[in-house]
PDB file of C-alpha atoms in Angstrom:
ATOM      1  CA  ASP B 203     -86.890  44.575 -23.949  1.00 66.00           C
ATOM      2  CA  ALA B 204     -85.396  43.463 -27.269  1.00 79.00           C
ATOM      3  CA  GLY B 205     -83.269  40.871 -25.587  1.00 93.00           C
ATOM      4  CA  VAL B 206     -79.543  40.564 -26.033  1.00 96.00           C
ATOM      5  CA  ILE B 207     -78.439  42.445 -29.115  1.00 97.00           C
ATOM      6  CA  GLN B 208     -75.391  41.580 -31.159  1.00 97.00           C
ATOM      7  CA  SER B 209     -73.845  43.312 -34.140  1.00 96.00           C
ATOM      8  CA  PRO B 210     -72.960  42.707 -36.813  1.00 97.00           C
ATOM      9  CA  ARG B 211     -74.969  39.582 -37.575  1.00 96.00           C
ATOM     10  CA  HIS B 212     -72.533  38.575 -40.301  1.00 96.00           C
ATOM     11  CA  GLU B 213     -68.938  39.603 -40.808  1.00 97.00           C
ATOM     12  CA  VAL B 214     -66.655  38.606 -43.638  1.00 97.00           C
ATOM     13  CA  THR B 215     -63.089  39.773 -43.460  1.00 96.00           C
ATOM     14  CA  GLU B 216     -59.665  38.919 -44.726  1.00 96.00           C
ATOM     15  CA  MET B 217     -56.938  37.294 -42.744  1.00 96.00           C
ATOM     16  CA  GLY B 218     -54.927  39.801 -40.781  1.00 96.00           C
ATOM     17  CA  GLN B 219     -57.726  42.309 -40.379  1.00 97.00           C
ATOM     18  CA  GLU B 220     -59.085  43.463 -37.060  1.00 97.00           C
ATOM     19  CA  VAL B 221     -62.588  42.320 -36.194  1.00 97.00           C
ATOM     20  CA  THR B 222     -64.812  43.810 -33.497  1.00 98.00           C
ATOM     21  CA  LEU B 223     -67.984  42.112 -32.349  1.00 98.00           C
ATOM     22  CA  ARG B 224     -70.482  43.992 -30.221  1.00 98.00           C
ATOM     23  CA  CYS B 225     -73.012  43.009 -27.602  1.00 98.00           C
ATOM     24  CA  LYS B 226     -75.688  44.822 -25.650  1.00 98.00           C
ATOM     25  CA  PRO B 227     -76.950  42.744 -22.726  1.00 97.00           C
ATOM     26  CA  ILE B 228     -80.423  42.861 -21.285  1.00 94.00           C
ATOM     27  CA  SER B 229     -80.811  45.861 -19.043  1.00 93.00           C
ATOM     28  CA  GLY B 230     -80.265  44.987 -15.408  1.00 91.00           C
ATOM     29  CA  HIS B 231     -78.306  41.822 -16.078  1.00 92.00           C
ATOM     30  CA  ASP B 232     -74.989  41.819 -14.271  1.00 89.00           C
ATOM     31  CA  TYR B 233     -73.356  38.802 -15.919  1.00 92.00           C
ATOM     32  CA  LEU B 234     -72.235  38.767 -19.532  1.00 95.00           C
ATOM     33  CA  PHE B 235     -70.760  35.778 -21.356  1.00 95.00           C
ATOM     34  CA  TRP B 236     -69.063  35.375 -24.717  1.00 97.00           C
ATOM     35  CA  TYR B 237     -69.254  31.942 -26.371  1.00 95.00           C
ATOM     36  CA  ARG B 238     -67.867  30.639 -29.636  1.00 95.00           C
ATOM     37  CA  GLN B 239     -69.534  27.923 -31.686  1.00 91.00           C
ATOM     38  CA  THR B 240     -67.678  25.781 -34.216  1.00 90.00           C
ATOM     39  CA  MET B 241     -68.465  22.477 -35.846  1.00 84.00           C
ATOM     40  CA  MET B 242     -65.434  20.837 -34.314  1.00 85.00           C
ATOM     41  CA  ARG B 243     -65.642  22.129 -30.761  1.00 86.00           C
ATOM     42  CA  GLY B 244     -69.285  23.049 -30.323  1.00 86.00           C
ATOM     43  CA  LEU B 245     -70.134  25.913 -27.948  1.00 90.00           C
ATOM     44  CA  GLU B 246     -67.228  27.094 -25.813  1.00 91.00           C
ATOM     45  CA  LEU B 247     -67.080  29.784 -23.182  1.00 92.00           C
ATOM     46  CA  LEU B 248     -64.501  32.428 -24.020  1.00 95.00           C
ATOM     47  CA  ILE B 249     -64.858  34.936 -21.199  1.00 95.00           C
ATOM     48  CA  TYR B 250     -67.397  36.248 -18.751  1.00 93.00           C
ATOM     49  CA  PHE B 251     -67.921  39.526 -16.925  1.00 94.00           C
ATOM     50  CA  ASN B 252     -69.602  40.305 -13.643  1.00 91.00           C
ATOM     51  CA  ASN B 253     -70.611  43.920 -13.091  1.00 92.00           C
ATOM     52  CA  ASN B 254     -68.458  44.932 -16.081  1.00 94.00           C
ATOM     53  CA  VAL B 255     -65.343  43.281 -14.636  1.00 94.00           C
ATOM     54  CA  PRO B 256     -63.735  40.368 -16.516  1.00 93.00           C
ATOM     55  CA  ILE B 257     -63.730  37.421 -14.142  1.00 90.00           C
ATOM     56  CA  ASP B 258     -62.515  34.457 -16.165  1.00 89.00           C
ATOM     57  CA  ASP B 259     -60.851  34.722 -19.563  1.00 90.00           C
ATOM     58  CA  SER B 260     -59.263  31.285 -19.514  1.00 89.00           C
ATOM     59  CA  GLY B 261     -61.322  30.294 -22.532  1.00 90.00           C
ATOM     60  CA  MET B 262     -59.891  33.016 -24.737  1.00 93.00           C
ATOM     61  CA  PRO B 263     -57.872  31.057 -27.278  1.00 87.00           C
ATOM     62  CA  GLU B 264     -54.962  33.424 -27.836  1.00 86.00           C
ATOM     63  CA  ASP B 265     -53.652  36.877 -27.150  1.00 91.00           C
ATOM     64  CA  ARG B 266     -55.173  37.901 -30.454  1.00 95.00           C
ATOM     65  CA  PHE B 267     -58.518  37.837 -28.677  1.00 96.00           C
ATOM     66  CA  SER B 268     -59.537  40.550 -26.246  1.00 97.00           C
ATOM     67  CA  ALA B 269     -62.820  41.569 -24.659  1.00 97.00           C
ATOM     68  CA  LYS B 270     -63.973  44.672 -22.861  1.00 97.00           C
ATOM     69  CA  MET B 271     -67.050  45.854 -21.061  1.00 97.00           C
ATOM     70  CA  PRO B 272     -66.750  49.608 -20.590  1.00 96.00           C
ATOM     71  CA  ASN B 273     -70.231  49.904 -19.098  1.00 95.00           C
ATOM     72  CA  ALA B 274     -73.201  47.799 -18.114  1.00 94.00           C
ATOM     73  CA  SER B 275     -74.836  48.049 -21.502  1.00 94.00           C
ATOM     74  CA  PHE B 276     -72.013  47.309 -23.907  1.00 96.00           C
ATOM     75  CA  SER B 277     -69.297  44.744 -24.505  1.00 98.00           C
ATOM     76  CA  THR B 278     -66.894  44.086 -27.345  1.00 98.00           C
ATOM     77  CA  LEU B 279     -64.916  41.081 -28.456  1.00 98.00           C
ATOM     78  CA  LYS B 280     -61.970  41.952 -30.631  1.00 97.00           C
ATOM     79  CA  ILE B 281     -59.755  39.733 -32.740  1.00 97.00           C
ATOM     80  CA  GLN B 282     -56.533  41.252 -34.005  1.00 96.00           C
ATOM     81  CA  PRO B 283     -55.168  39.974 -36.304  1.00 96.00           C
ATOM     82  CA  SER B 284     -57.874  37.593 -37.473  1.00 96.00           C
ATOM     83  CA  GLU B 285     -57.107  34.175 -38.923  1.00 96.00           C
ATOM     84  CA  PRO B 286     -59.223  31.726 -40.955  1.00 96.00           C
ATOM     85  CA  ARG B 287     -59.470  29.384 -37.973  1.00 94.00           C
ATOM     86  CA  ASP B 288     -61.336  32.099 -36.097  1.00 96.00           C
ATOM     87  CA  SER B 289     -64.301  31.569 -38.406  1.00 97.00           C
ATOM     88  CA  ALA B 290     -67.214  30.646 -36.160  1.00 96.00           C
ATOM     89  CA  VAL B 291     -70.451  31.933 -34.694  1.00 95.00           C
ATOM     90  CA  TYR B 292     -69.882  34.103 -31.651  1.00 97.00           C
ATOM     91  CA  PHE B 293     -72.664  34.348 -29.098  1.00 96.00           C
ATOM     92  CA  CYS B 294     -73.144  36.800 -26.308  1.00 97.00           C
ATOM     93  CA  ALA B 295     -75.388  35.931 -23.354  1.00 95.00           C
ATOM     94  CA  SER B 296     -76.435  37.738 -20.223  1.00 94.00           C
ATOM     95  CA  ARG B 297     -77.890  36.724 -16.910  1.00 90.00           C
ATOM     96  CA  ALA B 298     -79.300  38.461 -13.897  1.00 86.00           C
ATOM     97  CA  GLY B 299     -78.439  38.053 -10.277  1.00 73.00           C
ATOM     98  CA  THR B 300     -76.873  35.234  -8.356  1.00 65.00           C
ATOM     99  CA  GLY B 301     -77.555  31.558  -8.471  1.00 60.00           C
ATOM    100  CA  LEU B 302     -78.983  29.813 -11.467  1.00 64.00           C
ATOM    101  CA  GLY B 303     -80.685  32.587 -13.334  1.00 72.00           C
ATOM    102  CA  GLU B 304     -81.452  31.787 -16.944  1.00 82.00           C
ATOM    103  CA  GLN B 305     -78.909  32.869 -19.515  1.00 89.00           C
ATOM    104  CA  PHE B 306     -80.391  34.783 -22.425  1.00 92.00           C
ATOM    105  CA  PHE B 307     -78.568  34.546 -25.709  1.00 94.00           C
ATOM    106  CA  GLY B 308     -78.126  36.990 -28.524  1.00 96.00           C
ATOM    107  CA  PRO B 309     -78.641  35.960 -32.138  1.00 94.00           C
ATOM    108  CA  GLY B 310     -74.922  35.478 -32.697  1.00 95.00           C
ATOM    109  CA  THR B 311     -72.407  36.928 -35.118  1.00 97.00           C
ATOM    110  CA  ARG B 312     -71.299  34.655 -37.933  1.00 96.00           C
ATOM    111  CA  LEU B 313     -67.650  35.469 -38.651  1.00 97.00           C
ATOM    112  CA  THR B 314     -65.896  34.322 -41.778  1.00 97.00           C
ATOM    113  CA  VAL B 315     -62.195  35.029 -42.131  1.00 97.00           C
ATOM    114  CA  LEU B 316     -60.902  34.450 -45.652  1.00 96.00           C
TER     115      LEU B 316
ATOM    116  CA  ALA M 142     -63.462  18.101 -14.960  1.00 71.00           C
ATOM    117  CA  GLN M 143     -66.851  19.017 -16.334  1.00 81.00           C
ATOM    118  CA  ARG M 144     -67.973  17.355 -19.512  1.00 89.00           C
ATOM    119  CA  VAL M 145     -71.242  17.050 -21.376  1.00 94.00           C
ATOM    120  CA  THR M 146     -71.658  14.392 -24.029  1.00 95.00           C
ATOM    121  CA  GLN M 147     -74.406  14.216 -26.597  1.00 96.00           C
ATOM    122  CA  PRO M 148     -73.642  11.076 -28.566  1.00 95.00           C
ATOM    123  CA  GLU M 149     -75.978  11.726 -31.480  1.00 94.00           C
ATOM    124  CA  LYS M 150     -75.236  14.497 -33.963  1.00 93.00           C
ATOM    125  CA  LEU M 151     -78.445  13.862 -35.852  1.00 96.00           C
ATOM    126  CA  LEU M 152     -81.683  12.188 -34.868  1.00 97.00           C
ATOM    127  CA  SER M 153     -84.454  11.688 -37.376  1.00 97.00           C
ATOM    128  CA  VAL M 154     -87.930  10.500 -36.343  1.00 97.00           C
ATOM    129  CA  PHE M 155     -91.380  10.435 -37.847  1.00 97.00           C
ATOM    130  CA  LYS M 156     -94.114  12.734 -36.623  1.00 96.00           C
ATOM    131  CA  GLY M 157     -95.964  11.136 -33.737  1.00 97.00           C
ATOM    132  CA  ALA M 158     -93.078   8.877 -32.782  1.00 97.00           C
ATOM    133  CA  PRO M 159     -91.391   9.091 -29.392  1.00 97.00           C
ATOM    134  CA  VAL M 160     -88.088  10.886 -29.253  1.00 97.00           C
ATOM    135  CA  GLU M 161     -85.206  10.740 -26.801  1.00 97.00           C
ATOM    136  CA  LEU M 162     -82.157  12.941 -27.049  1.00 97.00           C
ATOM    137  CA  LYS M 163     -79.329  11.608 -24.955  1.00 97.00           C
ATOM    138  CA  CYS M 164     -77.108  13.604 -22.656  1.00 97.00           C
ATOM    139  CA  ASN M 165     -74.459  12.327 -20.277  1.00 96.00           C
ATOM    140  CA  TYR M 166     -72.336  14.430 -18.016  1.00 94.00           C
ATOM    141  CA  SER M 167     -69.356  14.263 -15.717  1.00 91.00           C
ATOM    142  CA  TYR M 168     -69.142  16.610 -12.761  1.00 86.00           C
ATOM    143  CA  SER M 169     -67.646  16.222  -9.340  1.00 80.00           C
ATOM    144  CA  GLY M 170     -70.228  18.268  -7.480  1.00 78.00           C
ATOM    145  CA  SER M 171     -73.993  18.461  -7.513  1.00 78.00           C
ATOM    146  CA  PRO M 172     -74.909  19.114 -11.153  1.00 81.00           C
ATOM    147  CA  GLU M 173     -77.299  21.691 -12.471  1.00 86.00           C
ATOM    148  CA  LEU M 174     -78.405  20.747 -15.962  1.00 91.00           C
ATOM    149  CA  PHE M 175     -80.308  22.444 -18.729  1.00 93.00           C
ATOM    150  CA  TRP M 176     -81.611  21.833 -22.195  1.00 95.00           C
ATOM    151  CA  TYR M 177     -81.369  24.691 -24.691  1.00 95.00           C
ATOM    152  CA  VAL M 178     -82.992  24.669 -28.121  1.00 95.00           C
ATOM    153  CA  GLN M 179     -82.155  26.583 -31.271  1.00 92.00           C
ATOM    154  CA  TYR M 180     -84.836  26.691 -33.943  1.00 93.00           C
ATOM    155  CA  SER M 181     -83.848  27.562 -37.476  1.00 88.00           C
ATOM    156  CA  ARG M 182     -82.634  31.156 -37.703  1.00 81.00           C
ATOM    157  CA  GLN M 183     -83.434  31.845 -34.072  1.00 86.00           C
ATOM    158  CA  ARG M 184     -81.272  32.313 -31.021  1.00 89.00           C
ATOM    159  CA  LEU M 185     -80.603  29.715 -28.359  1.00 91.00           C
ATOM    160  CA  GLN M 186     -83.337  29.628 -25.773  1.00 91.00           C
ATOM    161  CA  LEU M 187     -83.820  27.722 -22.575  1.00 91.00           C
ATOM    162  CA  LEU M 188     -86.116  24.743 -22.965  1.00 93.00           C
ATOM    163  CA  LEU M 189     -86.008  23.370 -19.462  1.00 90.00           C
ATOM    164  CA  ARG M 190     -83.851  22.970 -16.381  1.00 87.00           C
ATOM    165  CA  HIS M 191     -83.738  19.977 -14.126  1.00 82.00           C
ATOM    166  CA  ILE M 192     -84.377  21.856 -10.894  1.00 76.00           C
ATOM    167  CA  SER M 193     -87.761  22.978 -12.170  1.00 76.00           C
ATOM    168  CA  ARG M 194     -88.912  19.466 -13.014  1.00 72.00           C
ATOM    169  CA  GLU M 195     -91.243  21.002 -15.554  1.00 77.00           C
ATOM    170  CA  SER M 196     -92.583  19.949 -18.918  1.00 79.00           C
ATOM    171  CA  ILE M 197     -92.186  22.421 -21.742  1.00 84.00           C
ATOM    172  CA  LYS M 198     -93.760  21.851 -25.156  1.00 90.00           C
ATOM    173  CA  GLY M 199     -94.302  18.257 -24.104  1.00 91.00           C
ATOM    174  CA  PHE M 200     -90.632  17.672 -23.365  1.00 94.00           C
ATOM    175  CA  THR M 201     -89.369  16.299 -20.068  1.00 93.00           C
ATOM    176  CA  ALA M 202     -85.949  15.459 -18.752  1.00 93.00           C
ATOM    177  CA  ASP M 203     -85.041  13.587 -15.622  1.00 87.00           C
ATOM    178  CA  LEU M 204     -81.718  13.786 -13.920  1.00 89.00           C
ATOM    179  CA  ASN M 205     -80.320  10.320 -13.227  1.00 90.00           C
ATOM    180  CA  LYS M 206     -77.320  10.735 -10.968  1.00 88.00           C
ATOM    181  CA  GLY M 207     -76.539   7.023 -10.987  1.00 90.00           C
ATOM    182  CA  GLU M 208     -76.203   6.981 -14.753  1.00 92.00           C
ATOM    183  CA  THR M 209     -75.033  10.605 -14.909  1.00 93.00           C
ATOM    184  CA  SER M 210     -77.616  11.273 -17.569  1.00 94.00           C
ATOM    185  CA  PHE M 211     -80.163  13.961 -18.362  1.00 95.00           C
ATOM    186  CA  HIS M 212     -81.956  12.648 -21.416  1.00 96.00           C
ATOM    187  CA  LEU M 213     -84.634  14.749 -23.099  1.00 96.00           C
ATOM    188  CA  LYS M 214     -87.843  12.956 -23.997  1.00 95.00           C
ATOM    189  CA  LYS M 215     -91.104  13.589 -25.753  1.00 96.00           C
ATOM    190  CA  PRO M 216     -93.741  10.906 -26.311  1.00 96.00           C
ATOM    191  CA  PHE M 217     -95.074  12.224 -29.619  1.00 96.00           C
ATOM    192  CA  ALA M 218     -92.762  14.320 -31.789  1.00 97.00           C
ATOM    193  CA  GLN M 219     -94.147  17.171 -33.869  1.00 97.00           C
ATOM    194  CA  GLU M 220     -92.675  18.707 -37.008  1.00 96.00           C
ATOM    195  CA  GLU M 221     -92.187  22.010 -35.200  1.00 96.00           C
ATOM    196  CA  ASP M 222     -89.835  20.233 -32.791  1.00 97.00           C
ATOM    197  CA  SER M 223     -87.215  20.086 -35.533  1.00 97.00           C
ATOM    198  CA  ALA M 224     -84.302  22.076 -34.162  1.00 97.00           C
ATOM    199  CA  MET M 225     -80.857  21.865 -32.640  1.00 94.00           C
ATOM    200  CA  TYR M 226     -80.855  20.760 -29.001  1.00 96.00           C
ATOM    201  CA  TYR M 227     -78.032  21.414 -26.575  1.00 95.00           C
ATOM    202  CA  CYS M 228     -77.551  19.894 -23.174  1.00 96.00           C
ATOM    203  CA  ALA M 229     -75.677  22.170 -20.773  1.00 94.00           C
ATOM    204  CA  LEU M 230     -74.104  21.838 -17.359  1.00 91.00           C
ATOM    205  CA  SER M 231     -73.793  24.854 -15.125  1.00 86.00           C
ATOM    206  CA  GLY M 232     -70.545  25.629 -13.413  1.00 75.00           C
ATOM    207  CA  ASN M 233     -70.476  26.793  -9.836  1.00 73.00           C
ATOM    208  CA  SER M 234     -70.317  30.292  -8.419  1.00 70.00           C
ATOM    209  CA  ASN M 235     -66.581  30.450  -9.163  1.00 71.00           C
ATOM    210  CA  SER M 236     -67.374  30.359 -12.857  1.00 70.00           C
ATOM    211  CA  GLY M 237     -70.314  32.723 -12.680  1.00 71.00           C
ATOM    212  CA  TYR M 238     -72.483  29.721 -13.407  1.00 77.00           C
ATOM    213  CA  ALA M 239     -71.213  29.702 -16.982  1.00 82.00           C
ATOM    214  CA  LEU M 240     -72.608  26.904 -19.105  1.00 87.00           C
ATOM    215  CA  ASN M 241     -70.644  23.960 -20.392  1.00 90.00           C
ATOM    216  CA  PHE M 242     -72.420  22.720 -23.526  1.00 93.00           C
ATOM    217  CA  GLY M 243     -72.569  19.425 -25.312  1.00 94.00           C
ATOM    218  CA  LYS M 244     -72.005  19.514 -29.061  1.00 92.00           C
ATOM    219  CA  GLY M 245     -75.685  19.358 -29.770  1.00 94.00           C
ATOM    220  CA  THR M 246     -78.121  17.022 -31.472  1.00 96.00           C
ATOM    221  CA  SER M 247     -80.013  18.039 -34.573  1.00 95.00           C
ATOM    222  CA  LEU M 248     -83.554  16.682 -34.380  1.00 97.00           C
ATOM    223  CA  LEU M 249     -85.456  16.266 -37.604  1.00 97.00           C
ATOM    224  CA  VAL M 250     -89.127  15.317 -37.415  1.00 97.00           C
ATOM    225  CA  THR M 251     -90.512  14.216 -40.754  1.00 96.00           C
ATOM    226  CA  PRO M 252     -94.186  13.862 -41.693  1.00 93.00           C
TER     227      PRO M 252
END
């Protein structure tokens, strides 16, 4: 297994543009998490899914952010419209089963909004 | 409320010296704590978890409920230990066991 896959690895866009980040979790994992990492706030949970269903999106900063998981092998995080303060590294992680299974992280997407 | 505090942004030690990365937490229930590491240009990976009481790459961490701490220690640092270290607290089943991270400590081991 290649682990959690994220694309793109780097994204540079202009303010106001739509940005879509993609994640493929490890096969068989039924939890998927999106985190954002910034210098000021560190790593923050944005949203998580269980069996493709969004469970808690209280960490999503604004309505400009949305996330979907149409099937067990794919999730997207969309920002529309993007703003410079959205610049950060966005991580996707997945985990199997119940209890304290290890979370496996993707390599992250570094987003720069000009 | 859950909170994880890593007071040091940067820790620099010489090779062979002992190293301790501090982590304090606040949590109303029974905490489950982890250390994650991110080497240069690599993804975050689990280093160790307190329930396992294991030693990985010479690192250990003991949960001290009285001091609400979970400090990471290694008696003799190696250059390859240079990385970013994150302490994390797991939420409960209501949060899908999502992780609440500290802001991280950058460890630099110099020869």
